[in-house]
PDB file of C-alpha atoms in Angstrom:
ATOM      1  CA  MET C 414     -38.174 -45.110  13.504  1.00 52.00           C
ATOM      2  CA  LYS C 415     -40.136 -41.875  13.333  1.00 49.00           C
ATOM      3  CA  ILE C 416     -38.735 -40.792  16.715  1.00 49.00           C
ATOM      4  CA  LYS C 417     -35.174 -41.441  15.521  1.00 49.00           C
ATOM      5  CA  THR C 418     -35.848 -39.369  12.407  1.00 47.00           C
ATOM      6  CA  ILE C 419     -37.146 -36.478  14.503  1.00 47.00           C
ATOM      7  CA  VAL C 420     -34.143 -36.657  16.860  1.00 44.00           C
ATOM      8  CA  LEU C 421     -31.704 -36.780  13.941  1.00 47.00           C
ATOM      9  CA  ALA C 422     -33.422 -33.826  12.269  1.00 49.00           C
ATOM     10  CA  SER C 423     -33.206 -31.859  15.511  1.00 47.00           C
ATOM     11  CA  ILE C 424     -29.489 -32.595  15.892  1.00 47.00           C
ATOM     12  CA  LEU C 425     -28.813 -31.549  12.309  1.00 47.00           C
ATOM     13  CA  SER C 426     -30.821 -28.372  12.823  1.00 46.00           C
ATOM     14  CA  ILE C 427     -28.913 -27.464  15.996  1.00 41.00           C
ATOM     15  CA  THR C 428     -25.577 -28.269  14.342  1.00 44.00           C
ATOM     16  CA  SER C 429     -26.462 -26.140  11.321  1.00 44.00           C
ATOM     17  CA  LEU C 430     -27.471 -23.271  13.595  1.00 40.00           C
ATOM     18  CA  GLY C 431     -24.183 -23.591  15.486  1.00 42.00           C
ATOM     19  CA  ILE C 432     -22.190 -23.424  12.259  1.00 39.00           C
ATOM     20  CA  THR C 433     -24.147 -20.342  11.149  1.00 39.00           C
ATOM     21  CA  LEU C 434     -23.580 -18.594  14.459  1.00 35.00           C
ATOM     22  CA  ALA C 435     -19.871 -19.423  14.377  1.00 39.00           C
ATOM     23  CA  ALA C 436     -19.578 -18.035  10.860  1.00 41.00           C
ATOM     24  CA  LYS C 437     -21.302 -14.810  11.889  1.00 42.00           C
ATOM     25  CA  ALA C 438     -19.029 -14.474  14.896  1.00 40.00           C
ATOM     26  CA  ASP C 439     -16.015 -14.424  12.537  1.00 80.00           C
ATOM     27  CA  THR C 440     -17.427 -11.649  10.331  1.00 87.00           C
ATOM     28  CA  VAL C 441     -17.444  -7.992  11.379  1.00 91.00           C
ATOM     29  CA  THR C 442     -18.267  -4.662   9.809  1.00 92.00           C
ATOM     30  CA  ALA C 443     -15.179  -2.458   9.711  1.00 93.00           C
ATOM     31  CA  ARG C 444     -13.754   0.529   7.842  1.00 93.00           C
ATOM     32  CA  CYS C 445     -11.114   0.008   5.178  1.00 93.00           C
ATOM     33  CA  ASP C 446      -8.640   2.470   3.688  1.00 92.00           C
ATOM     34  CA  VAL C 447      -6.865   1.249   0.544  1.00 92.00           C
ATOM     35  CA  TYR C 448      -3.532   2.803  -0.437  1.00 90.00           C
ATOM     36  CA  PRO C 449      -1.762   2.069  -3.736  1.00 87.00           C
ATOM     37  CA  LYS C 450       1.792   0.897  -3.130  1.00 80.00           C
ATOM     38  CA  GLY C 451       4.117   3.827  -2.426  1.00 73.00           C
ATOM     39  CA  GLU C 452       1.275   6.363  -2.155  1.00 77.00           C
ATOM     40  CA  ASP C 453       0.263   8.347   0.934  1.00 76.00           C
ATOM     41  CA  ARG C 454      -3.326   8.998  -0.159  1.00 81.00           C
ATOM     42  CA  ALA C 455      -6.083   6.410  -0.001  1.00 85.00           C
ATOM     43  CA  THR C 456      -7.917   5.706  -3.254  1.00 87.00           C
ATOM     44  CA  SER C 457     -10.772   4.044  -1.362  1.00 86.00           C
ATOM     45  CA  THR C 458     -12.091   4.585   2.142  1.00 88.00           C
ATOM     46  CA  GLY C 459     -15.359   3.503   3.713  1.00 91.00           C
ATOM     47  CA  PRO C 460     -17.291   0.616   5.277  1.00 93.00           C
ATOM     48  CA  CYS C 461     -16.113  -2.916   4.552  1.00 94.00           C
ATOM     49  CA  THR C 462     -16.667  -6.461   5.752  1.00 94.00           C
ATOM     50  CA  PHE C 463     -13.816  -8.383   7.377  1.00 95.00           C
ATOM     51  CA  SER C 464     -13.980 -12.161   7.827  1.00 93.00           C
ATOM     52  CA  GLN C 465     -11.453 -14.589   9.254  1.00 90.00           C
ATOM     53  CA  ARG C 466     -11.977 -18.340   9.498  1.00 89.00           C
ATOM     54  CA  GLN C 467      -9.258 -20.897  10.260  1.00 86.00           C
ATOM     55  CA  GLY C 468      -6.595 -18.425   9.154  1.00 86.00           C
ATOM     56  CA  PHE C 469      -8.315 -17.522   5.866  1.00 92.00           C
ATOM     57  CA  VAL C 470      -9.067 -13.804   5.520  1.00 94.00           C
ATOM     58  CA  SER C 471     -11.725 -12.129   3.357  1.00 95.00           C
ATOM     59  CA  ILE C 472     -12.092  -8.382   2.944  1.00 96.00           C
ATOM     60  CA  GLN C 473     -14.967  -6.936   0.928  1.00 94.00           C
ATOM     61  CA  LEU C 474     -15.113  -3.209   0.184  1.00 93.00           C
ATOM     62  CA  GLN C 475     -18.292  -1.205  -0.231  1.00 89.00           C
ATOM     63  CA  ASN C 476     -17.619  -0.949  -3.990  1.00 88.00           C
ATOM     64  CA  GLY C 477     -17.850  -4.742  -4.259  1.00 90.00           C
ATOM     65  CA  ARG C 478     -14.115  -5.380  -4.568  1.00 91.00           C
ATOM     66  CA  ARG C 479     -13.174  -8.505  -2.613  1.00 94.00           C
ATOM     67  CA  TYR C 480      -9.800  -9.757  -1.389  1.00 95.00           C
ATOM     68  CA  GLU C 481      -9.294 -13.406  -0.459  1.00 95.00           C
ATOM     69  CA  LEU C 482      -6.120 -14.216   1.496  1.00 94.00           C
ATOM     70  CA  THR C 483      -5.001 -17.808   2.006  1.00 93.00           C
ATOM     71  CA  PRO C 484      -2.465 -18.584   4.771  1.00 91.00           C
ATOM     72  CA  VAL C 485       0.948 -19.852   3.680  1.00 89.00           C
ATOM     73  CA  GLY C 486       3.317 -22.048   5.689  1.00 77.00           C
ATOM     74  CA  ASN C 487       3.585 -21.984   9.469  1.00 74.00           C
ATOM     75  CA  GLN C 488       3.694 -18.197   9.801  1.00 69.00           C
ATOM     76  CA  PRO C 489       0.132 -16.895  10.320  1.00 69.00           C
ATOM     77  CA  SER C 490       0.935 -13.444   8.935  1.00 82.00           C
ATOM     78  CA  ASN C 491       1.869 -14.682   5.443  1.00 89.00           C
ATOM     79  CA  TYR C 492      -0.717 -15.192   2.713  1.00 91.00           C
ATOM     80  CA  ARG C 493      -1.388 -15.610  -0.986  1.00 91.00           C
ATOM     81  CA  ASP C 494      -4.106 -13.433  -2.469  1.00 93.00           C
ATOM     82  CA  GLN C 495      -6.765 -14.542  -4.962  1.00 93.00           C
ATOM     83  CA  ASN C 496      -4.262 -13.964  -7.776  1.00 92.00           C
ATOM     84  CA  GLY C 497      -1.564 -16.103  -6.172  1.00 92.00           C
ATOM     85  CA  GLN C 498       0.583 -13.115  -5.212  1.00 90.00           C
ATOM     86  CA  ARG C 499       2.235 -12.806  -1.827  1.00 88.00           C
ATOM     87  CA  ALA C 500       0.617 -10.748   0.925  1.00 89.00           C
ATOM     88  CA  PHE C 501       1.200 -10.356   4.643  1.00 87.00           C
ATOM     89  CA  ARG C 502      -0.305  -8.867   7.767  1.00 87.00           C
ATOM     90  CA  GLU C 503       2.010  -6.299   9.306  1.00 83.00           C
ATOM     91  CA  SER C 504       3.222  -7.350  12.724  1.00 69.00           C
ATOM     92  CA  GLY C 505       1.874  -4.910  15.290  1.00 66.00           C
ATOM     93  CA  GLY C 506      -0.251  -3.277  12.628  1.00 68.00           C
ATOM     94  CA  LEU C 507      -2.694  -0.841  14.213  1.00 78.00           C
ATOM     95  CA  GLY C 508      -2.691  -2.547  17.609  1.00 77.00           C
ATOM     96  CA  ASP C 509      -6.197  -2.963  18.998  1.00 83.00           C
ATOM     97  CA  LYS C 510      -7.519  -0.418  16.467  1.00 87.00           C
ATOM     98  CA  GLY C 511      -7.299  -2.784  13.515  1.00 89.00           C
ATOM     99  CA  GLN C 512      -4.946  -4.579  11.146  1.00 89.00           C
ATOM    100  CA  ILE C 513      -2.777  -3.709   8.144  1.00 91.00           C
ATOM    101  CA  PHE C 514      -2.471  -6.034   5.156  1.00 92.00           C
ATOM    102  CA  ARG C 515       0.305  -5.480   2.618  1.00 89.00           C
ATOM    103  CA  LEU C 516      -0.509  -6.803  -0.845  1.00 90.00           C
ATOM    104  CA  ALA C 517       1.606  -6.773  -3.996  1.00 87.00           C
ATOM    105  CA  ASN C 518       0.229  -3.448  -5.222  1.00 87.00           C
ATOM    106  CA  GLN C 519      -1.824  -2.124  -2.314  1.00 89.00           C
ATOM    107  CA  SER C 520      -2.006  -1.747   1.440  1.00 90.00           C
ATOM    108  CA  ILE C 521      -5.340  -2.241   3.190  1.00 93.00           C
ATOM    109  CA  TYR C 522      -5.862  -0.616   6.593  1.00 93.00           C
ATOM    110  CA  VAL C 523      -8.752  -2.317   8.423  1.00 93.00           C
ATOM    111  CA  TYR C 524     -10.162  -0.278  11.326  1.00 92.00           C
ATOM    112  CA  TRP C 525     -12.593  -1.876  13.786  1.00 90.00           C
ATOM    113  CA  ASP C 526     -14.091   1.544  14.573  1.00 87.00           C
ATOM    114  CA  THR C 527     -16.356   2.244  11.594  1.00 81.00           C
ATOM    115  CA  ALA C 528     -16.956   5.838  12.741  1.00 73.00           C
ATOM    116  CA  SER C 529     -13.283   6.886  12.580  1.00 54.00           C
ATOM    117  CA  GLY C 530     -13.649   8.630   9.228  1.00 50.00           C
ATOM    118  CA  ASN C 531     -16.943  10.443   9.823  1.00 42.00           C
ATOM    119  CA  ASP C 532     -15.647  13.899  10.660  1.00 39.00           C
ATOM    120  CA  ASN C 533     -12.744  16.155   9.790  1.00 37.00           C
ATOM    121  CA  GLN C 534     -11.088  15.751  13.168  1.00 36.00           C
ATOM    122  CA  SER C 535     -11.060  11.965  12.809  1.00 38.00           C
ATOM    123  CA  ASN C 536      -9.757  12.231   9.261  1.00 39.00           C
ATOM    124  CA  GLN C 537      -6.884  14.432  10.381  1.00 37.00           C
ATOM    125  CA  SER C 538      -6.084  12.035  13.215  1.00 37.00           C
ATOM    126  CA  THR C 539      -6.088   9.043  10.870  1.00 39.00           C
ATOM    127  CA  SER C 540      -3.895  10.850   8.373  1.00 38.00           C
ATOM    128  CA  SER C 541      -1.300  11.884  10.945  1.00 37.00           C
ATOM    129  CA  ASN C 542      -1.267   8.629  12.926  1.00 39.00           C
ATOM    130  CA  SER C 543      -1.675   6.026  10.194  1.00 40.00           C
ATOM    131  CA  SER C 544      -0.232   7.502   7.018  1.00 46.00           C
ATOM    132  CA  PRO C 545       1.705   4.967   4.923  1.00 58.00           C
ATOM    133  CA  THR C 546       4.645   7.415   4.969  1.00 74.00           C
ATOM    134  CA  PRO C 547       6.319   6.971   8.378  1.00 82.00           C
ATOM    135  CA  VAL C 548       7.710   9.737  10.559  1.00 88.00           C
ATOM    136  CA  THR C 549      11.464   9.430  10.105  1.00 90.00           C
ATOM    137  CA  VAL C 550      14.326  10.981  12.087  1.00 91.00           C
ATOM    138  CA  ILE C 551      17.964  10.401  11.086  1.00 91.00           C
ATOM    139  CA  THR C 552      20.936  11.494  13.210  1.00 90.00           C
ATOM    140  CA  ARG C 553      24.615  11.338  12.347  1.00 86.00           C
ATOM    141  CA  LYS C 554      26.930   9.169  14.463  1.00 87.00           C
ATOM    142  CA  THR C 555      29.998   8.810  12.240  1.00 90.00           C
ATOM    143  CA  PRO C 556      30.593   9.209   8.499  1.00 88.00           C
ATOM    144  CA  ASN C 557      29.731   5.511   8.149  1.00 92.00           C
ATOM    145  CA  GLN C 558      26.988   5.150  10.735  1.00 93.00           C
ATOM    146  CA  ILE C 559      23.675   6.883  11.334  1.00 93.00           C
ATOM    147  CA  THR C 560      20.866   6.276  13.790  1.00 93.00           C
ATOM    148  CA  VAL C 561      17.305   6.206  12.547  1.00 93.00           C
ATOM    149  CA  ARG C 562      13.907   6.296  14.267  1.00 92.00           C
ATOM    150  CA  ILE C 563      10.880   5.392  12.178  1.00 91.00           C
ATOM    151  CA  THR C 564       7.285   5.368  13.424  1.00 85.00           C
ATOM    152  CA  GLU C 565       3.957   4.931  11.654  1.00 78.00           C
ATOM    153  CA  GLY C 566       0.892   3.850  13.604  1.00 65.00           C
ATOM    154  CA  GLU C 567       1.980   0.849  15.668  1.00 65.00           C
ATOM    155  CA  PHE C 568       5.086   0.272  13.529  1.00 77.00           C
ATOM    156  CA  LYS C 569       8.311   1.337  15.205  1.00 84.00           C
ATOM    157  CA  TYR C 570      11.957   0.918  14.242  1.00 91.00           C
ATOM    158  CA  SER C 571      14.992   2.306  16.029  1.00 91.00           C
ATOM    159  CA  GLY C 572      18.566   1.328  15.268  1.00 92.00           C
ATOM    160  CA  VAL C 573      21.868   1.976  13.552  1.00 93.00           C
ATOM    161  CA  LEU C 574      22.317   1.976   9.793  1.00 94.00           C
ATOM    162  CA  ARG C 575      25.822   1.304   8.502  1.00 93.00           C
ATOM    163  CA  ARG C 576      27.269   2.455   5.193  1.00 93.00           C
ATOM    164  CA  THR C 577      27.667  -0.567   2.906  1.00 91.00           C
ATOM    165  CA  SER C 578      28.798   1.201  -0.255  1.00 84.00           C
ATOM    166  CA  GLY C 579      28.644   4.687  -1.697  1.00 88.00           C
ATOM    167  CA  SER C 580      25.596   6.457  -0.299  1.00 90.00           C
ATOM    168  CA  THR C 581      23.751   3.328   0.873  1.00 93.00           C
ATOM    169  CA  PHE C 582      23.159   2.639   4.579  1.00 94.00           C
ATOM    170  CA  ILE C 583      21.571  -0.590   5.846  1.00 95.00           C
ATOM    171  CA  GLY C 584      20.382  -1.859   9.235  1.00 93.00           C
ATOM    172  CA  SER C 585      18.111  -4.574  10.628  1.00 92.00           C
ATOM    173  CA  ASP C 586      16.382  -5.515  13.869  1.00 89.00           C
ATOM    174  CA  GLY C 587      15.614  -9.095  12.806  1.00 86.00           C
ATOM    175  CA  ARG C 588      12.029  -8.263  11.778  1.00 85.00           C
ATOM    176  CA  VAL C 589      12.715  -5.711   9.075  1.00 87.00           C
ATOM    177  CA  ARG C 590      15.662  -4.460   7.019  1.00 90.00           C
ATOM    178  CA  VAL C 591      15.978  -0.701   6.531  1.00 94.00           C
ATOM    179  CA  ILE C 592      17.836   0.571   3.467  1.00 93.00           C
ATOM    180  CA  TYR C 593      18.583   4.286   3.095  1.00 93.00           C
ATOM    181  CA  ASP C 594      19.971   5.505  -0.204  1.00 91.00           C
ATOM    182  CA  ARG C 595      21.081   9.031   0.615  1.00 88.00           C
ATOM    183  CA  LYS C 596      21.878   9.960  -2.969  1.00 87.00           C
ATOM    184  CA  ALA C 597      18.485   8.818  -4.232  1.00 87.00           C
ATOM    185  CA  ALA C 598      16.796  10.254  -1.103  1.00 88.00           C
ATOM    186  CA  ARG C 599      14.807   7.062  -0.564  1.00 89.00           C
ATOM    187  CA  ILE C 600      14.129   4.681   2.322  1.00 91.00           C
ATOM    188  CA  THR C 601      12.988   1.105   1.779  1.00 91.00           C
ATOM    189  CA  ILE C 602      11.800  -1.152   4.621  1.00 90.00           C
ATOM    190  CA  ILE C 603      11.624  -4.875   3.895  1.00 88.00           C
ATOM    191  CA  ASN C 604      10.067  -7.772   5.792  1.00 83.00           C
ATOM    192  CA  VAL C 605      13.058 -10.013   6.599  1.00 82.00           C
ATOM    193  CA  ALA C 606      10.955 -13.206   6.678  1.00 77.00           C
ATOM    194  CA  THR C 607       9.186 -12.755   3.330  1.00 74.00           C
ATOM    195  CA  GLY C 608      11.316 -10.264   1.397  1.00 78.00           C
ATOM    196  CA  ASP C 609       8.241  -8.076   0.791  1.00 77.00           C
ATOM    197  CA  GLU C 610       8.310  -4.304   1.194  1.00 78.00           C
ATOM    198  CA  PHE C 611       6.689  -2.681   4.218  1.00 78.00           C
ATOM    199  CA  TYR C 612       7.465   0.841   2.988  1.00 84.00           C
ATOM    200  CA  ASN C 613       9.218   2.594   0.118  1.00 85.00           C
ATOM    201  CA  TYR C 614       9.226   6.384   0.337  1.00 85.00           C
ATOM    202  CA  THR C 615      11.204   9.536  -0.365  1.00 87.00           C
ATOM    203  CA  PHE C 616      13.291  10.983   2.470  1.00 86.00           C
ATOM    204  CA  THR C 617      16.314  13.264   2.720  1.00 83.00           C
ATOM    205  CA  ASP C 618      18.483  13.934   5.750  1.00 77.00           C
ATOM    206  CA  VAL C 619      19.571  17.355   4.496  1.00 60.00           C
ATOM    207  CA  ASP C 620      18.324  18.979   7.719  1.00 53.00           C
ATOM    208  CA  GLU C 621      19.911  16.367   9.948  1.00 43.00           C
ATOM    209  CA  GLY C 622      23.525  17.376   9.385  1.00 42.00           C
ATOM    210  CA  ARG C 623      26.207  16.249   7.021  1.00 43.00           C
ATOM    211  CA  LEU C 624      27.069  12.526   6.974  1.00 41.00           C
TER     212      LEU C 624
END
């Protein structure tokens, strides 16, 4: 009986150790930049902890703020945050450099390289390559059609926008819908699957020729 107890205790100990090691393997130290929705300047940047287990994502900032994302439905990129609001991981995101999570009021850029923000050169690179305001080029085709190229980090869109009414032009590639209101000088990019906004920023084509 004593031998069985010892064996059982050993098995439980090994199992517990395995679970602990697995949990640690899913948690990494990263760097997080937090942007308020529609802003191109981060309000928080620095070390953070990123965890992912069975689709559940946890992000804890150095200031103690924690985000808990619960997967929704069969699409692994869609979540609910700790407040029940919709969130999603941007497809493509930062490639092998990290991931981008779009929340109701914020975007969180998670970089695996924790040293990326340690010097001015790295800061300038991050700002130019991963700014929430994409590089946008619009070219006239006809009075009712324009071509647009949009890039920001790993996000890329290229296609034709067609005039739907007045000064509004709309196009889609199946992943996102791009809406350009020329009169309001604003571009909105929406996730087709969830209806959430990827981007919403000011842009004018005044230097691209008359539509």
